[in-house]
Amino acid sequence: PEQNEELKSENYTILRKVEVLQQENFVLRRELEATEDCNKSLVYDLKMEISGLQDSLSKQSKQQQVYVWDNSQLESELKEQNQRLSKQLVEAGKKETELIRDMRSLKDKFYRE
């Protein structure tokens, strides 16, 4: 009988410990679920932020490509204009030389007469 009482007491103590552990387990599971929900929310927010940054980066990249293309186009146009103006300058120099020669010829002709 005394041994029976001891076993009952041990059994009761063990059952109480099991109940306490089950309660702790329940609380920990709830905390884990809350943490997982919070983490899911954070992951979603971060994915949205990454997506926004990727879109922004893509737009900037396209703008930079347009800028580079515009600069290349402008550079090409300016080179063509410089070549055209250089040719015109050479032609003007030839014309000036020709006019000076004609003027001297006319002066010589005028003074001879």
Tab-separated table of N, CA and C in Angstrom:
chain	number	residue	atom	x	y	z
A	1	PRO	N	0.808	-1.192	0.000
A	1	PRO	CA	0.000	0.000	0.000
A	1	PRO	C	0.860	1.268	0.000
A	2	GLU	N	1.895	1.260	0.841
A	2	GLU	CA	2.750	2.450	0.875
A	2	GLU	C	3.461	2.635	-0.462
A	3	GLN	N	3.871	1.551	-1.042
A	3	GLN	CA	4.530	1.598	-2.351
A	3	GLN	C	3.547	2.083	-3.407
A	4	ASN	N	2.325	1.679	-3.279
A	4	ASN	CA	1.257	2.091	-4.189
A	4	ASN	C	1.057	3.609	-4.118
A	5	GLU	N	1.075	4.136	-2.900
A	5	GLU	CA	0.919	5.571	-2.698
A	5	GLU	C	2.092	6.339	-3.322
A	6	GLU	N	3.289	5.791	-3.158
A	6	GLU	CA	4.473	6.420	-3.739
A	6	GLU	C	4.366	6.435	-5.265
A	7	LEU	N	3.926	5.308	-5.820
A	7	LEU	CA	3.766	5.227	-7.276
A	7	LEU	C	2.705	6.216	-7.770
A	8	LYS	N	1.612	6.327	-7.011
A	8	LYS	CA	0.568	7.280	-7.371
A	8	LYS	C	1.128	8.700	-7.328
A	9	SER	N	1.895	8.986	-6.301
A	9	SER	CA	2.483	10.319	-6.154
A	9	SER	C	3.463	10.610	-7.300
A	10	GLU	N	4.284	9.635	-7.620
A	10	GLU	CA	5.231	9.797	-8.740
A	10	GLU	C	4.468	9.972	-10.048
A	11	ASN	N	3.422	9.158	-10.206
A	11	ASN	CA	2.602	9.231	-11.415
A	11	ASN	C	1.972	10.618	-11.540
A	12	TYR	N	1.447	11.117	-10.408
A	12	TYR	CA	0.832	12.447	-10.393
A	12	TYR	C	1.872	13.517	-10.743
A	13	THR	N	3.060	13.418	-10.177
A	13	THR	CA	4.138	14.376	-10.454
A	13	THR	C	4.529	14.331	-11.934
A	14	ILE	N	4.637	13.121	-12.451
A	14	ILE	CA	4.993	12.957	-13.868
A	14	ILE	C	3.896	13.541	-14.751
A	15	LEU	N	2.619	13.282	-14.408
A	15	LEU	CA	1.500	13.831	-15.182
A	15	LEU	C	1.514	15.358	-15.156
A	16	ARG	N	1.809	15.934	-14.014
A	16	ARG	CA	1.883	17.405	-13.900
A	16	ARG	C	3.006	17.947	-14.790
A	17	LYS	N	4.160	17.261	-14.760
A	17	LYS	CA	5.288	17.672	-15.600
A	17	LYS	C	4.915	17.579	-17.079
A	18	VAL	N	4.221	16.490	-17.441
A	18	VAL	CA	3.780	16.311	-18.825
A	18	VAL	C	2.829	17.445	-19.209
A	19	GLU	N	1.893	17.792	-18.314
A	19	GLU	CA	0.948	18.883	-18.591
A	19	GLU	C	1.689	20.208	-18.770
A	20	VAL	N	2.644	20.458	-17.893
A	20	VAL	CA	3.430	21.691	-17.990
A	20	VAL	C	4.201	21.716	-19.307
A	21	LEU	N	4.812	20.574	-19.644
A	21	LEU	CA	5.563	20.494	-20.904
A	21	LEU	C	4.636	20.670	-22.115
A	22	GLN	N	3.419	20.108	-22.034
A	22	GLN	CA	2.463	20.273	-23.126
A	22	GLN	C	2.048	21.742	-23.268
A	23	GLN	N	1.858	22.398	-22.132
A	23	GLN	CA	1.510	23.820	-22.174
A	23	GLN	C	2.666	24.648	-22.768
A	24	GLU	N	3.870	24.336	-22.323
A	24	GLU	CA	5.039	25.034	-22.876
A	24	GLU	C	5.157	24.773	-24.381
A	25	ASN	N	4.911	23.518	-24.758
A	25	ASN	CA	4.956	23.131	-26.162
A	25	ASN	C	3.915	23.937	-26.955
A	26	PHE	N	2.714	24.050	-26.400
A	26	PHE	CA	1.642	24.801	-27.055
A	26	PHE	C	2.047	26.278	-27.234
A	27	VAL	N	2.581	26.873	-26.161
A	27	VAL	CA	3.011	28.273	-26.208
A	27	VAL	C	4.125	28.450	-27.242
A	28	LEU	N	5.084	27.526	-27.239
A	28	LEU	CA	6.198	27.613	-28.191
A	28	LEU	C	5.715	27.459	-29.640
A	29	ARG	N	4.754	26.577	-29.865
A	29	ARG	CA	4.202	26.402	-31.212
A	29	ARG	C	3.512	27.690	-31.673
A	30	ARG	N	2.768	28.317	-30.759
A	30	ARG	CA	2.090	29.574	-31.100
A	30	ARG	C	3.127	30.662	-31.428
A	31	GLU	N	4.166	30.735	-30.610
A	31	GLU	CA	5.225	31.711	-30.876
A	31	GLU	C	5.901	31.431	-32.211
A	32	LEU	N	6.126	30.142	-32.503
A	32	LEU	CA	6.738	29.752	-33.773
A	32	LEU	C	5.843	30.157	-34.938
A	33	GLU	N	4.541	29.908	-34.824
A	33	GLU	CA	3.599	30.285	-35.879
A	33	GLU	C	3.606	31.797	-36.086
A	34	ALA	N	3.608	32.538	-34.973
A	34	ALA	CA	3.623	34.003	-35.068
A	34	ALA	C	4.910	34.480	-35.742
A	35	THR	N	6.019	33.864	-35.360
A	35	THR	CA	7.305	34.221	-35.962
A	35	THR	C	7.323	33.880	-37.444
A	36	GLU	N	6.788	32.706	-37.802
A	36	GLU	CA	6.737	32.312	-39.215
A	36	GLU	C	5.866	33.279	-40.014
A	37	ASP	N	4.717	33.673	-39.442
A	37	ASP	CA	3.843	34.636	-40.124
A	37	ASP	C	4.563	35.964	-40.325
A	38	CYS	N	5.261	36.396	-39.287
A	38	CYS	CA	6.013	37.647	-39.369
A	38	CYS	C	7.104	37.528	-40.434
A	39	ASN	N	7.804	36.394	-40.434
A	39	ASN	CA	8.860	36.174	-41.414
A	39	ASN	C	8.295	36.142	-42.830
A	40	LYS	N	7.143	35.491	-43.008
A	40	LYS	CA	6.512	35.451	-44.335
A	40	LYS	C	6.191	36.865	-44.798
A	41	SER	N	5.691	37.671	-43.884
A	41	SER	CA	5.362	39.056	-44.203
A	41	SER	C	6.623	39.841	-44.575
A	42	LEU	N	7.686	39.648	-43.813
A	42	LEU	CA	8.946	40.322	-44.108
A	42	LEU	C	9.512	39.865	-45.450
A	43	VAL	N	9.449	38.567	-45.705
A	43	VAL	CA	9.945	38.037	-46.980
A	43	VAL	C	9.148	38.635	-48.132
A	44	TYR	N	7.833	38.708	-47.975
A	44	TYR	CA	6.983	39.303	-49.016
A	44	TYR	C	7.363	40.770	-49.239
A	45	ASP	N	7.507	41.518	-48.147
A	45	ASP	CA	7.889	42.929	-48.259
A	45	ASP	C	9.234	43.086	-48.962
A	46	LEU	N	10.186	42.226	-48.596
A	46	LEU	CA	11.510	42.299	-49.213
A	46	LEU	C	11.447	41.937	-50.701
A	47	LYS	N	10.640	40.945	-51.043
A	47	LYS	CA	10.476	40.583	-52.454
A	47	LYS	C	9.875	41.745	-53.243
A	48	MET	N	8.908	42.420	-52.633
A	48	MET	CA	8.287	43.571	-53.306
A	48	MET	C	9.320	44.695	-53.487
A	49	GLU	N	10.114	44.907	-52.459
A	49	GLU	CA	11.143	45.949	-52.536
A	49	GLU	C	12.176	45.598	-53.607
A	50	ILE	N	12.584	44.330	-53.657
A	50	ILE	CA	13.535	43.870	-54.672
A	50	ILE	C	12.947	44.073	-56.058
A	51	SER	N	11.683	43.713	-56.223
A	51	SER	CA	11.015	43.880	-57.513
A	51	SER	C	10.998	45.356	-57.916
A	52	GLY	N	10.670	46.221	-56.974
A	52	GLY	CA	10.659	47.661	-57.255
A	52	GLY	C	12.038	48.171	-57.635
A	53	LEU	N	13.053	47.704	-56.919
A	53	LEU	CA	14.419	48.125	-57.226
A	53	LEU	C	14.867	47.599	-58.585
A	54	GLN	N	14.465	46.367	-58.923
A	54	GLN	CA	14.804	45.822	-60.236
A	54	GLN	C	14.142	46.635	-61.344
A	55	ASP	N	12.877	47.020	-61.132
A	55	ASP	CA	12.179	47.857	-62.118
A	55	ASP	C	12.891	49.189	-62.270
A	56	SER	N	13.245	49.787	-61.145
A	56	SER	CA	13.941	51.075	-61.172
A	56	SER	C	15.287	50.948	-61.893
A	57	LEU	N	16.013	49.878	-61.604
A	57	LEU	CA	17.302	49.644	-62.235
A	57	LEU	C	17.127	49.437	-63.731
A	58	SER	N	16.094	48.710	-64.115
A	58	SER	CA	15.815	48.473	-65.528
A	58	SER	C	15.517	49.783	-66.251
A	59	LYS	N	14.699	50.641	-65.608
A	59	LYS	CA	14.382	51.946	-66.206
A	59	LYS	C	15.642	52.793	-66.350
A	60	GLN	N	16.470	52.797	-65.300
A	60	GLN	CA	17.707	53.575	-65.354
A	60	GLN	C	18.620	53.056	-66.451
A	61	SER	N	18.673	51.732	-66.586
A	61	SER	CA	19.513	51.128	-67.613
A	61	SER	C	19.024	51.537	-69.002
A	62	LYS	N	17.708	51.514	-69.203
A	62	LYS	CA	17.146	51.927	-70.495
A	62	LYS	C	17.424	53.400	-70.748
A	63	GLN	N	17.265	54.231	-69.716
A	63	GLN	CA	17.545	55.658	-69.869
A	63	GLN	C	19.008	55.884	-70.214
A	64	GLN	N	19.873	55.105	-69.583
A	64	GLN	CA	21.303	55.248	-69.852
A	64	GLN	C	21.606	54.826	-71.290
A	65	GLN	N	20.950	53.759	-71.757
A	65	GLN	CA	21.154	53.316	-73.137
A	65	GLN	C	20.702	54.401	-74.108
A	66	VAL	N	19.546	55.009	-73.824
A	66	VAL	CA	19.047	56.090	-74.671
A	66	VAL	C	20.021	57.262	-74.639
A	67	TYR	N	20.518	57.588	-73.437
A	67	TYR	CA	21.471	58.687	-73.292
A	67	TYR	C	22.737	58.400	-74.090
A	68	VAL	N	23.256	57.182	-73.976
A	68	VAL	CA	24.464	56.809	-74.715
A	68	VAL	C	24.189	56.870	-76.209
A	69	TRP	N	23.022	56.370	-76.618
A	69	TRP	CA	22.675	56.392	-78.044
A	69	TRP	C	22.555	57.835	-78.521
A	70	ASP	N	21.866	58.686	-77.729
A	70	ASP	CA	21.723	60.096	-78.092
A	70	ASP	C	23.086	60.762	-78.205
A	71	ASN	N	23.973	60.476	-77.247
A	71	ASN	CA	25.317	61.056	-77.293
A	71	ASN	C	26.085	60.554	-78.509
A	72	SER	N	25.947	59.267	-78.816
A	72	SER	CA	26.619	58.703	-79.983
A	72	SER	C	26.078	59.350	-81.250
A	73	GLN	N	24.765	59.514	-81.299
A	73	GLN	CA	24.127	60.145	-82.450
A	73	GLN	C	24.605	61.583	-82.586
A	74	LEU	N	24.638	62.305	-81.473
A	74	LEU	CA	25.091	63.696	-81.485
A	74	LEU	C	26.550	63.768	-81.907
A	75	GLU	N	27.368	62.876	-81.380
A	75	GLU	CA	28.787	62.851	-81.733
A	75	GLU	C	28.950	62.611	-83.231
A	76	SER	N	28.183	61.684	-83.760
A	76	SER	CA	28.238	61.377	-85.184
A	76	SER	C	27.819	62.583	-86.022
A	77	GLU	N	26.738	63.228	-85.610
A	77	GLU	CA	26.261	64.410	-86.335
A	77	GLU	C	27.284	65.539	-86.284
A	78	LEU	N	27.914	65.731	-85.112
A	78	LEU	CA	28.923	66.784	-84.987
A	78	LEU	C	30.158	66.479	-85.832
A	79	LYS	N	30.545	65.211	-85.911
A	79	LYS	CA	31.684	64.835	-86.754
A	79	LYS	C	31.375	65.129	-88.213
A	80	GLU	N	30.152	64.761	-88.643
A	80	GLU	CA	29.750	65.043	-90.024
A	80	GLU	C	29.763	66.551	-90.291
A	81	GLN	N	29.227	67.313	-89.345
A	81	GLN	CA	29.193	68.764	-89.501
A	81	GLN	C	30.614	69.331	-89.559
A	82	ASN	N	31.511	68.833	-88.704
A	82	ASN	CA	32.899	69.286	-88.719
A	82	ASN	C	33.572	68.968	-90.053
A	83	GLN	N	33.313	67.765	-90.587
A	83	GLN	CA	33.890	67.394	-91.882
A	83	GLN	C	33.366	68.314	-92.989
A	84	ARG	N	32.061	68.564	-92.955
A	84	ARG	CA	31.450	69.435	-93.956
A	84	ARG	C	32.030	70.852	-93.855
A	85	LEU	N	32.138	71.364	-92.619
A	85	LEU	CA	32.683	72.708	-92.426
A	85	LEU	C	34.160	72.772	-92.817
A	86	SER	N	34.894	71.692	-92.534
A	86	SER	CA	36.312	71.652	-92.931
A	86	SER	C	36.435	71.711	-94.447
A	87	LYS	N	35.598	70.969	-95.145
A	87	LYS	CA	35.615	71.002	-96.610
A	87	LYS	C	35.260	72.402	-97.115
A	88	GLN	N	34.239	73.006	-96.496
A	88	GLN	CA	33.842	74.358	-96.901
A	88	GLN	C	34.977	75.348	-96.640
A	89	LEU	N	35.695	75.175	-95.533
A	89	LEU	CA	36.816	76.046	-95.206
A	89	LEU	C	37.927	75.895	-96.240
A	90	VAL	N	38.206	74.657	-96.622
A	90	VAL	CA	39.227	74.405	-97.646
A	90	VAL	C	38.798	75.056	-98.963
A	91	GLU	N	37.534	74.858	-99.324
A	91	GLU	CA	37.007	75.453	-100.556
A	91	GLU	C	37.069	76.982	-100.482
A	92	ALA	N	36.713	77.542	-99.323
A	92	ALA	CA	36.769	78.991	-99.159
A	92	ALA	C	38.209	79.482	-99.276
A	93	GLY	N	39.144	78.726	-98.714
A	93	GLY	CA	40.570	79.088	-98.825
A	93	GLY	C	41.023	79.062	-100.276
A	94	LYS	N	40.608	78.051	-101.022
A	94	LYS	CA	40.955	77.973	-102.451
A	94	LYS	C	40.341	79.154	-103.202
A	95	LYS	N	39.092	79.457	-102.900
A	95	LYS	CA	38.393	80.562	-103.561
A	95	LYS	C	39.083	81.881	-103.237
A	96	GLU	N	39.501	82.037	-101.955
A	96	GLU	CA	40.200	83.258	-101.552
A	96	GLU	C	41.507	83.393	-102.318
A	97	THR	N	42.249	82.297	-102.402
A	97	THR	CA	43.514	82.307	-103.141
A	97	THR	C	43.263	82.665	-104.601
A	98	GLU	N	42.234	82.088	-105.170
A	98	GLU	CA	41.876	82.362	-106.572
A	98	GLU	C	41.491	83.830	-106.756
A	99	LEU	N	40.690	84.375	-105.831
A	99	LEU	CA	40.270	85.776	-105.917
A	99	LEU	C	41.458	86.718	-105.748
A	100	ILE	N	42.360	86.390	-104.829
A	100	ILE	CA	43.565	87.212	-104.643
A	100	ILE	C	44.387	87.207	-105.927
A	101	ARG	N	44.535	86.042	-106.523
A	101	ARG	CA	45.291	85.915	-107.763
A	101	ARG	C	44.614	86.742	-108.870
A	102	ASP	N	43.259	86.620	-108.961
A	102	ASP	CA	42.516	87.386	-109.968
A	102	ASP	C	42.665	88.889	-109.713
A	103	MET	N	42.621	89.302	-108.443
A	103	MET	CA	42.735	90.709	-108.099
A	103	MET	C	44.118	91.244	-108.482
A	104	ARG	N	45.145	90.464	-108.188
A	104	ARG	CA	46.512	90.874	-108.557
A	104	ARG	C	46.644	90.983	-110.072
A	105	SER	N	46.044	90.022	-110.737
A	105	SER	CA	46.093	90.034	-112.197
A	105	SER	C	45.410	91.283	-112.734
A	106	LEU	N	44.253	91.621	-112.134
A	106	LEU	CA	43.528	92.815	-112.578
A	106	LEU	C	44.324	94.085	-112.253
A	107	LYS	N	44.955	94.102	-111.052
A	107	LYS	CA	45.786	95.262	-110.684
A	107	LYS	C	46.934	95.421	-111.673
A	108	ASP	N	47.594	94.297	-111.953
A	108	ASP	CA	48.722	94.343	-112.898
A	108	ASP	C	48.252	94.844	-114.251
A	109	LYS	N	47.125	94.342	-114.689
A	109	LYS	CA	46.560	94.730	-115.974
A	109	LYS	C	46.201	96.228	-115.950
A	110	PHE	N	45.624	96.687	-114.833
A	110	PHE	CA	45.216	98.090	-114.702
A	110	PHE	C	46.430	99.019	-114.732
A	111	TYR	N	47.495	98.648	-114.009
A	111	TYR	CA	48.663	99.499	-113.943
A	111	TYR	C	49.454	99.489	-115.235
A	112	ARG	N	49.350	98.448	-116.031
A	112	ARG	CA	50.057	98.366	-117.291
A	112	ARG	C	49.394	99.261	-118.324
A	113	GLU	N	48.129	99.436	-118.202
A	113	GLU	CA	47.413	100.218	-119.203
A	113	GLU	C	47.491	101.648	-118.922
